[in-house]
CSV table of C-alpha atoms in Angstrom, one decimal:
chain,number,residue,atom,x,y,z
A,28,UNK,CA,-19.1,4.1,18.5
A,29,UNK,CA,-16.5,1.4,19.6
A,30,UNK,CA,-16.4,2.7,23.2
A,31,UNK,CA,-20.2,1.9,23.4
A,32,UNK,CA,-19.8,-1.6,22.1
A,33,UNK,CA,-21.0,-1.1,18.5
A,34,UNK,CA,-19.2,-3.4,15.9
A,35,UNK,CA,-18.5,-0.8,12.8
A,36,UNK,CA,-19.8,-2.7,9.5
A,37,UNK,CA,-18.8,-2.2,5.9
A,38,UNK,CA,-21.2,1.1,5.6
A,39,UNK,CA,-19.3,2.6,8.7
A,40,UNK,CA,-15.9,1.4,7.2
A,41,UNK,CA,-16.7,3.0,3.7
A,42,UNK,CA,-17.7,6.2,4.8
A,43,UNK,CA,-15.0,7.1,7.3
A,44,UNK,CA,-12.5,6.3,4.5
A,45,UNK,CA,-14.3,8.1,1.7
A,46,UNK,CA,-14.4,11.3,4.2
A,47,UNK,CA,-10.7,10.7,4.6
A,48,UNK,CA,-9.8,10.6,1.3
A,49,UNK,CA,-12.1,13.5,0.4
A,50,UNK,CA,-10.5,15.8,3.3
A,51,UNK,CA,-7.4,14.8,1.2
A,52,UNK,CA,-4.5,15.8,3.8
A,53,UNK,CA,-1.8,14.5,6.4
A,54,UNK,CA,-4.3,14.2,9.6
A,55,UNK,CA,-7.1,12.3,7.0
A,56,UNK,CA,-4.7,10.1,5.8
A,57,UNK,CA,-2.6,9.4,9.5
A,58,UNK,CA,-6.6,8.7,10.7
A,59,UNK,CA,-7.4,6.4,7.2
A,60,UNK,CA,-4.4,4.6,7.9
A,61,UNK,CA,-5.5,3.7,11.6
A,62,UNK,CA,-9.1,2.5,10.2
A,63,UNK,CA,-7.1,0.6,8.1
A,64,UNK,CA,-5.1,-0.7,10.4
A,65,UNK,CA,-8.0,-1.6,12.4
A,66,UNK,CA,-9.2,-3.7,9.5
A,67,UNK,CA,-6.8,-5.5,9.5
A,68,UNK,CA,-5.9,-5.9,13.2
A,69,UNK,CA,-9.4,-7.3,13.5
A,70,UNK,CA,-9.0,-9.5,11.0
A,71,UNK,CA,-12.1,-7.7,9.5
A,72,UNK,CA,-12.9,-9.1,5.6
A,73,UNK,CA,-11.4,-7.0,3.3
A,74,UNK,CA,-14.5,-6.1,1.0
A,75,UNK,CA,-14.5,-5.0,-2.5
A,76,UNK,CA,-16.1,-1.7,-1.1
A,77,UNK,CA,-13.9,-1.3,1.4
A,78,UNK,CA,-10.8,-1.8,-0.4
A,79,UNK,CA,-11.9,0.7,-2.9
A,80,UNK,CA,-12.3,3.4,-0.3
A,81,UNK,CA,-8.6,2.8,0.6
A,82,UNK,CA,-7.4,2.7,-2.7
A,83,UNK,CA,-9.2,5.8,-3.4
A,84,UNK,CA,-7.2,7.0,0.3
A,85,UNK,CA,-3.7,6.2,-0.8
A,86,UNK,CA,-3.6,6.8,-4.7
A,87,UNK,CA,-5.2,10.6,-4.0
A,88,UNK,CA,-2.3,11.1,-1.3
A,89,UNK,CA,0.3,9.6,-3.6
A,90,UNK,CA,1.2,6.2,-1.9
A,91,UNK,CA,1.1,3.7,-4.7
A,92,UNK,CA,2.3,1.2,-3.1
A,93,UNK,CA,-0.1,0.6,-0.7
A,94,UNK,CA,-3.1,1.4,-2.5
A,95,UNK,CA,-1.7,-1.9,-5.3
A,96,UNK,CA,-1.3,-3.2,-1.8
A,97,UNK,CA,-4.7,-3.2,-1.3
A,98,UNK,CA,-6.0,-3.6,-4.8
A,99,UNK,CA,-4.2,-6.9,-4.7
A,100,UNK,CA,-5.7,-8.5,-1.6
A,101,UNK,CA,-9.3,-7.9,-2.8
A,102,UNK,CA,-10.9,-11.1,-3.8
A,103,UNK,CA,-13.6,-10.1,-6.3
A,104,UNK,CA,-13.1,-6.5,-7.9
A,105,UNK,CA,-15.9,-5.0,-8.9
A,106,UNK,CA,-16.1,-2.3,-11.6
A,107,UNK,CA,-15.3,0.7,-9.1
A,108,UNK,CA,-12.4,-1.4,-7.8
A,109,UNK,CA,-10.8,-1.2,-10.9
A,110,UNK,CA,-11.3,2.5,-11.5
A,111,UNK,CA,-10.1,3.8,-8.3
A,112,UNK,CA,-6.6,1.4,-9.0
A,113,UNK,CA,-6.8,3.3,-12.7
A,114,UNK,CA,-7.0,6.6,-11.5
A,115,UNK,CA,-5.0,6.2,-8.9
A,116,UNK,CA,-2.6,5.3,-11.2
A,117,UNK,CA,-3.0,7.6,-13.6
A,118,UNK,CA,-2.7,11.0,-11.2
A,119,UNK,CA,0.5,9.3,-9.8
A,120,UNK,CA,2.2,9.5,-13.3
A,121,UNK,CA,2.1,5.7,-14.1
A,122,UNK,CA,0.0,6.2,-17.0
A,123,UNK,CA,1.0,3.4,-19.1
A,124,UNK,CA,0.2,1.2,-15.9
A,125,UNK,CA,-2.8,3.2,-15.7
A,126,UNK,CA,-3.8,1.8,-19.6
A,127,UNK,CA,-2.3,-2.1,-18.8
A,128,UNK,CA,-4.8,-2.0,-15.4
A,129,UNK,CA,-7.3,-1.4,-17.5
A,130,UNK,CA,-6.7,-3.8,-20.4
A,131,UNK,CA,-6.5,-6.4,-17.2
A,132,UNK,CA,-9.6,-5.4,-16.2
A,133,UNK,CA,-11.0,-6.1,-19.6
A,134,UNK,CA,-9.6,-9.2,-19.5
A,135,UNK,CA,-10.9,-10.2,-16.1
A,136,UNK,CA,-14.3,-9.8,-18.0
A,137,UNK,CA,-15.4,-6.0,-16.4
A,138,UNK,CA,-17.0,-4.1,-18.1
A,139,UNK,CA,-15.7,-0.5,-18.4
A,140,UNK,CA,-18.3,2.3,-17.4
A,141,UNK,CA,-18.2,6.5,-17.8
A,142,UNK,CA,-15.8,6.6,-14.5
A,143,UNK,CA,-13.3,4.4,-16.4
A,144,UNK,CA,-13.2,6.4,-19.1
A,145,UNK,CA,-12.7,9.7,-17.3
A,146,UNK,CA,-9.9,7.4,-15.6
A,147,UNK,CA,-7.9,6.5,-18.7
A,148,UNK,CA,-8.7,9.4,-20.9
A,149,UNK,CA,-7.1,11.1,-18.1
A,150,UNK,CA,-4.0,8.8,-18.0
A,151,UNK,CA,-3.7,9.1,-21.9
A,152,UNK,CA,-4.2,13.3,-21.5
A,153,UNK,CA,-1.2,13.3,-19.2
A,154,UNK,CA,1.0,11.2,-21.1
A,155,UNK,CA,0.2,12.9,-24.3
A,156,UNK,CA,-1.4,9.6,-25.8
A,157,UNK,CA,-3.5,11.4,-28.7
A,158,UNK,CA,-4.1,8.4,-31.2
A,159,UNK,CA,-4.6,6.2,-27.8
A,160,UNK,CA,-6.9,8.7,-26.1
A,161,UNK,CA,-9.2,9.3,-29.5
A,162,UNK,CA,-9.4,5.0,-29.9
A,163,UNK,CA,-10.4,4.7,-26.2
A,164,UNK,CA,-13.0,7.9,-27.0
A,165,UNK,CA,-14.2,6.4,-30.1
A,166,UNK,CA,-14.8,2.6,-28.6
A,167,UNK,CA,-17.0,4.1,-25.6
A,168,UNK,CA,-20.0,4.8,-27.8
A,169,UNK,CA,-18.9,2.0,-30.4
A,170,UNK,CA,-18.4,-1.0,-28.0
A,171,UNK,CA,-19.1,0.1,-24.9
A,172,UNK,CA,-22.1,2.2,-25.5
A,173,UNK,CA,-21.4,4.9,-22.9
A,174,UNK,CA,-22.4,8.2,-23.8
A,175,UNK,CA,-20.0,11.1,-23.5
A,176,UNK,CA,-20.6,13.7,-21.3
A,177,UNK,CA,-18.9,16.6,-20.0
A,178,UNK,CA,-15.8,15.1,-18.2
A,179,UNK,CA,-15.1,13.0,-20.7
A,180,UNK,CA,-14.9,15.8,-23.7
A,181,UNK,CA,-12.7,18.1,-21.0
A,182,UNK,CA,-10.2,15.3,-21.0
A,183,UNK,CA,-10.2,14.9,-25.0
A,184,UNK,CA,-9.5,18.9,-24.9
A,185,UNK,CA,-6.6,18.7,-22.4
A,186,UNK,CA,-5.1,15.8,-24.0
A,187,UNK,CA,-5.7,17.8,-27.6
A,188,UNK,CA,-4.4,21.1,-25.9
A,189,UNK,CA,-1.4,19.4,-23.9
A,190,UNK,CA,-0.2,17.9,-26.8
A,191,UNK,CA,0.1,21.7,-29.0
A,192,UNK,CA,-3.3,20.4,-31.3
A,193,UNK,CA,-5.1,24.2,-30.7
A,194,UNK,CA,-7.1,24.2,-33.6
A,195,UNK,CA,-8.2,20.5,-33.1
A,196,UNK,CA,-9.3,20.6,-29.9
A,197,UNK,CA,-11.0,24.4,-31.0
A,198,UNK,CA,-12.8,22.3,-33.9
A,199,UNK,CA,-13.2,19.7,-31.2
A,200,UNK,CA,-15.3,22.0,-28.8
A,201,UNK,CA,-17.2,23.6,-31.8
A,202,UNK,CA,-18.4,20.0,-32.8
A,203,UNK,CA,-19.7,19.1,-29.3
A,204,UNK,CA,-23.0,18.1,-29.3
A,205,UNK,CA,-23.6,19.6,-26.2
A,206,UNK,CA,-22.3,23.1,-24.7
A,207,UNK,CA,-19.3,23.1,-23.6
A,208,UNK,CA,-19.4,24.2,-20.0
A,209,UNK,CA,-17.0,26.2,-17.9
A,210,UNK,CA,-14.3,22.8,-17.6
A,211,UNK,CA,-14.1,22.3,-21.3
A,212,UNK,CA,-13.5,26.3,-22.2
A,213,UNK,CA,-11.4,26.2,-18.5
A,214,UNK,CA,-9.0,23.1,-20.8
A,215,UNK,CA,-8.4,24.8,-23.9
A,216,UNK,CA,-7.6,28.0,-22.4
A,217,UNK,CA,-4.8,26.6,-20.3
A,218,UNK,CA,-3.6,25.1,-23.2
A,219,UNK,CA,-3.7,28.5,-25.0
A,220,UNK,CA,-1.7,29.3,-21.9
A,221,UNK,CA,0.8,26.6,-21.9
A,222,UNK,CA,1.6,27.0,-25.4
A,223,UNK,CA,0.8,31.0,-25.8
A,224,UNK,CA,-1.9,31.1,-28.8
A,225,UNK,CA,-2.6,34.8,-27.4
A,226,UNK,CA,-5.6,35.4,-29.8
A,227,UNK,CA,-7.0,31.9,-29.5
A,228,UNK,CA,-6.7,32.2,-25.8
A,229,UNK,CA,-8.9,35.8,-25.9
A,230,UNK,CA,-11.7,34.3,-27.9
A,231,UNK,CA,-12.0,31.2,-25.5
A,232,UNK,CA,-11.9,33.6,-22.6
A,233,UNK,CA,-14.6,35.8,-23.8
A,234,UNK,CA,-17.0,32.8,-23.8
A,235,UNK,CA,-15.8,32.3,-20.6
A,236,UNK,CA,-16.5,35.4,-19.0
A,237,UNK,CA,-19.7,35.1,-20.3
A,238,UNK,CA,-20.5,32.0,-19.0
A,239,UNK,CA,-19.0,32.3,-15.5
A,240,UNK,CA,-18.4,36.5,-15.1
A,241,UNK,CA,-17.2,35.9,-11.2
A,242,UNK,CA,-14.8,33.0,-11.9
A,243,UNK,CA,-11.2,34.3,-10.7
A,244,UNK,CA,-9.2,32.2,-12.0
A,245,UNK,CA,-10.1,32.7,-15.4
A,246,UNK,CA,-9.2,36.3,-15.6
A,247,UNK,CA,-6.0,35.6,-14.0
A,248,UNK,CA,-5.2,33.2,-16.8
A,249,UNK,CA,-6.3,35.3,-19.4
A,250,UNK,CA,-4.1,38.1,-18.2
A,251,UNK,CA,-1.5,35.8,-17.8
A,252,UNK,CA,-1.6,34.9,-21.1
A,253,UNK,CA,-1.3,38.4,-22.1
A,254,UNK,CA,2.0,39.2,-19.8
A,255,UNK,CA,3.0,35.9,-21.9
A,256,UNK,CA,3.4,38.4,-25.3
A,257,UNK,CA,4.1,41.2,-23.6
A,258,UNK,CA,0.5,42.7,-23.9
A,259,UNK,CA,0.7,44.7,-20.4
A,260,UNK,CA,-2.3,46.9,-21.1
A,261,UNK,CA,-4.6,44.3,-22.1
A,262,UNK,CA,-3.1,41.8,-19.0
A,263,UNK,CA,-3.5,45.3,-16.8
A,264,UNK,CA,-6.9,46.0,-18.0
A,265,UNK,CA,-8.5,42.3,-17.0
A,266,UNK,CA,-6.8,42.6,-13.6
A,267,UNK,CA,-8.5,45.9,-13.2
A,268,UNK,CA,-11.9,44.5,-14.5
A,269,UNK,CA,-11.6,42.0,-11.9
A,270,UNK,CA,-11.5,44.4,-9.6
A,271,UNK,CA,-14.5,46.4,-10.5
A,272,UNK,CA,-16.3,43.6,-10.2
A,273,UNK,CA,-15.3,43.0,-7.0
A,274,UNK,CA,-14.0,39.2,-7.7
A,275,UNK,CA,-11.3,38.0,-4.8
A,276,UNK,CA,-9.2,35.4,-4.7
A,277,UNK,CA,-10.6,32.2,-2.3
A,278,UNK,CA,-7.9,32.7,0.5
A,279,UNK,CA,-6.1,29.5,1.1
A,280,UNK,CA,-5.2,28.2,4.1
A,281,UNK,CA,-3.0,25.3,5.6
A,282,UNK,CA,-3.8,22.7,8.1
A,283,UNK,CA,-1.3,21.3,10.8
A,284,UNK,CA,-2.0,18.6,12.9
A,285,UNK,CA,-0.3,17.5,16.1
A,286,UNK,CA,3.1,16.4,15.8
C-alpha cells in the first residue's frame, strides 16, 4: 500500500492492529509494534480509535505499560477507550486498577455500556470481589439500564464459583431468565472442579452433554473431576464415551517466527 504511494488512514491503522491483536502472538505483536511505531514516526494523530486498537494490542500480550502508555496520550476517550484500558487491566491481574479506571471513567462523565461490564465483572471474578461484583451487577439494570446477557451471567458464576459459593451460583443459574448456554454451565463446572463438589459437578455436566454432546473439553473436566475423588471407573467410563463418539482433541500447534 505504502510502496504504491497510498497514505494508510485511521480505517487502515485500526484494522491492521485489531488483526494483530486478534492473531495474539510474538510475530503480531513485533508487526503491531512497527505500525505503531510508524504512527508515531509520522507524526500521525493519535486517534481515540486507533489508540484503542493498541491498547487492545498490548494489554492482550501482557505489556501494561505501554498499553497505559498509550491510554494516556489519547486526547478524548471514548467509551471503548476506556474498556479496552479496563480489560486490559483486568486480565493482567491489576484488578483493583481495573475497578479505579473505571470509577475515572465515571468520573470523566462516560457512560458505562455491556462491554464494561463484562470488563469489570471480570476484574472483580478474578479477584474474588463477590459483594463488589453483585453491586456492579445490580447497578447495570438499576442505573445504567443495560440488560444482562450471557457474558455477563458467566462472569457472576465464575466469580460465585471461584470464590467456593456452589450452591449460589447453582441457584444463580436456576434463576436466569434466560438458558444458560454452554459458557455459563462451562463456569460452574470448573468451579465444581477447582473446589471438587463431585456430585454437583455430574449434574452440571449432564446438561452439558446434552447441550453440546461433541464438546471435548467438557468430558475431560468431568472425568477429571472424578480422578479428583478417586472415582476411576466413572472418570474411565467418560474417557471411553468420548471415544465412541469419536470426539478428538483440537491439536495445537506453535508458531515461530524469524529470529
Amino acid at each position: 500500500m505504502i510502496a504504491c504511494f497510498v497514505t494508510p488512514n485511521e480505517a487502515t491503522f485500526v484494522s491492521l492492529l485489531s488483526l494483530c491483536s486478534n492473531c495474539n502472538n510474538g510475530e503480531s505483536l513485533r508487526i503491531g509494534k512497527q505500525i505503531h511505531g510508524y504512527i508515531v514516526g509520522n507524526e500521525i494523530c493519535l486517534t481515540s480509535f486507533m489508540g484503542t486498537a493498541l491498547i487492545d494490542l498490548y494489554g492482550k500480550a501482557g505489556f501494561l505499560e505501554s498499553a497505559v502508555s498509550v491510554f494516556d496520550r489519547i486526547f478524548y476517550k471514548k467509551v471503548c477507550t476506556w474498556n479496552a484500558m479496563i480489560s486490559s487491566l483486568a486480565s493482567n491481574g491489576r484488578e483493583e486498577e481495573a475497578l479505579d479506571m473505571f470509577e475515572k471513567m465515571k468520573a470523566n462523565g462516560s457512560k458505562p455500556n455491556e462491554v464494561t461490564f463484562v470488563a469489570v465483572l471480570s476484574a472483580c471474578s478474578r479477584a474474588k470481589l463477590v459483594n463488589i461484583g453483585f453491586k456492579l451487577f445490580r447497578s447495570m439494570v438499576s442505573e445504567y439500564k443495560v440488560v444482562p446477557v450471557m457474558e455477563h451471567y458467566g462472569c457472576m458464576v465464575d466469580l460465585m464459583g471461584r470464590a467456593g459459593l456452589l450452591n449460589e451460583a447453582k441457584e444463580f443459574v436456576k434463576n436466569m431468565p434466560i438458558e444458560p448456554d454452554g459458557s455459563v454451565l462451562g463456569a460452574l463446572l470448573g468451579a465444581c472442579k477447582i473446589h471438587r463438589s463431585i456430585e454437583m459437578g455430574n449434574e452440571v455436566g449432564k446438561k452439558l452433554f446434552e447441550l453440546q454432546p461433541r464438546q471435548y473439553g467438557q468430558y475431560v473436566m468431568l472425568s477429571s473431576i472424578n480422578a479428583q475423588v478417586e472415582r476411576w471407573v466413572n472418570a474411565a467410563d467418560l474417557r471411553k464415551a468420548m471415544v465412541n463418539a469419536g470426539i478428538q482433541k483440537t491439536p495445537g500447534y506453535s508458531l515461530i517466527g524469524p529470529g
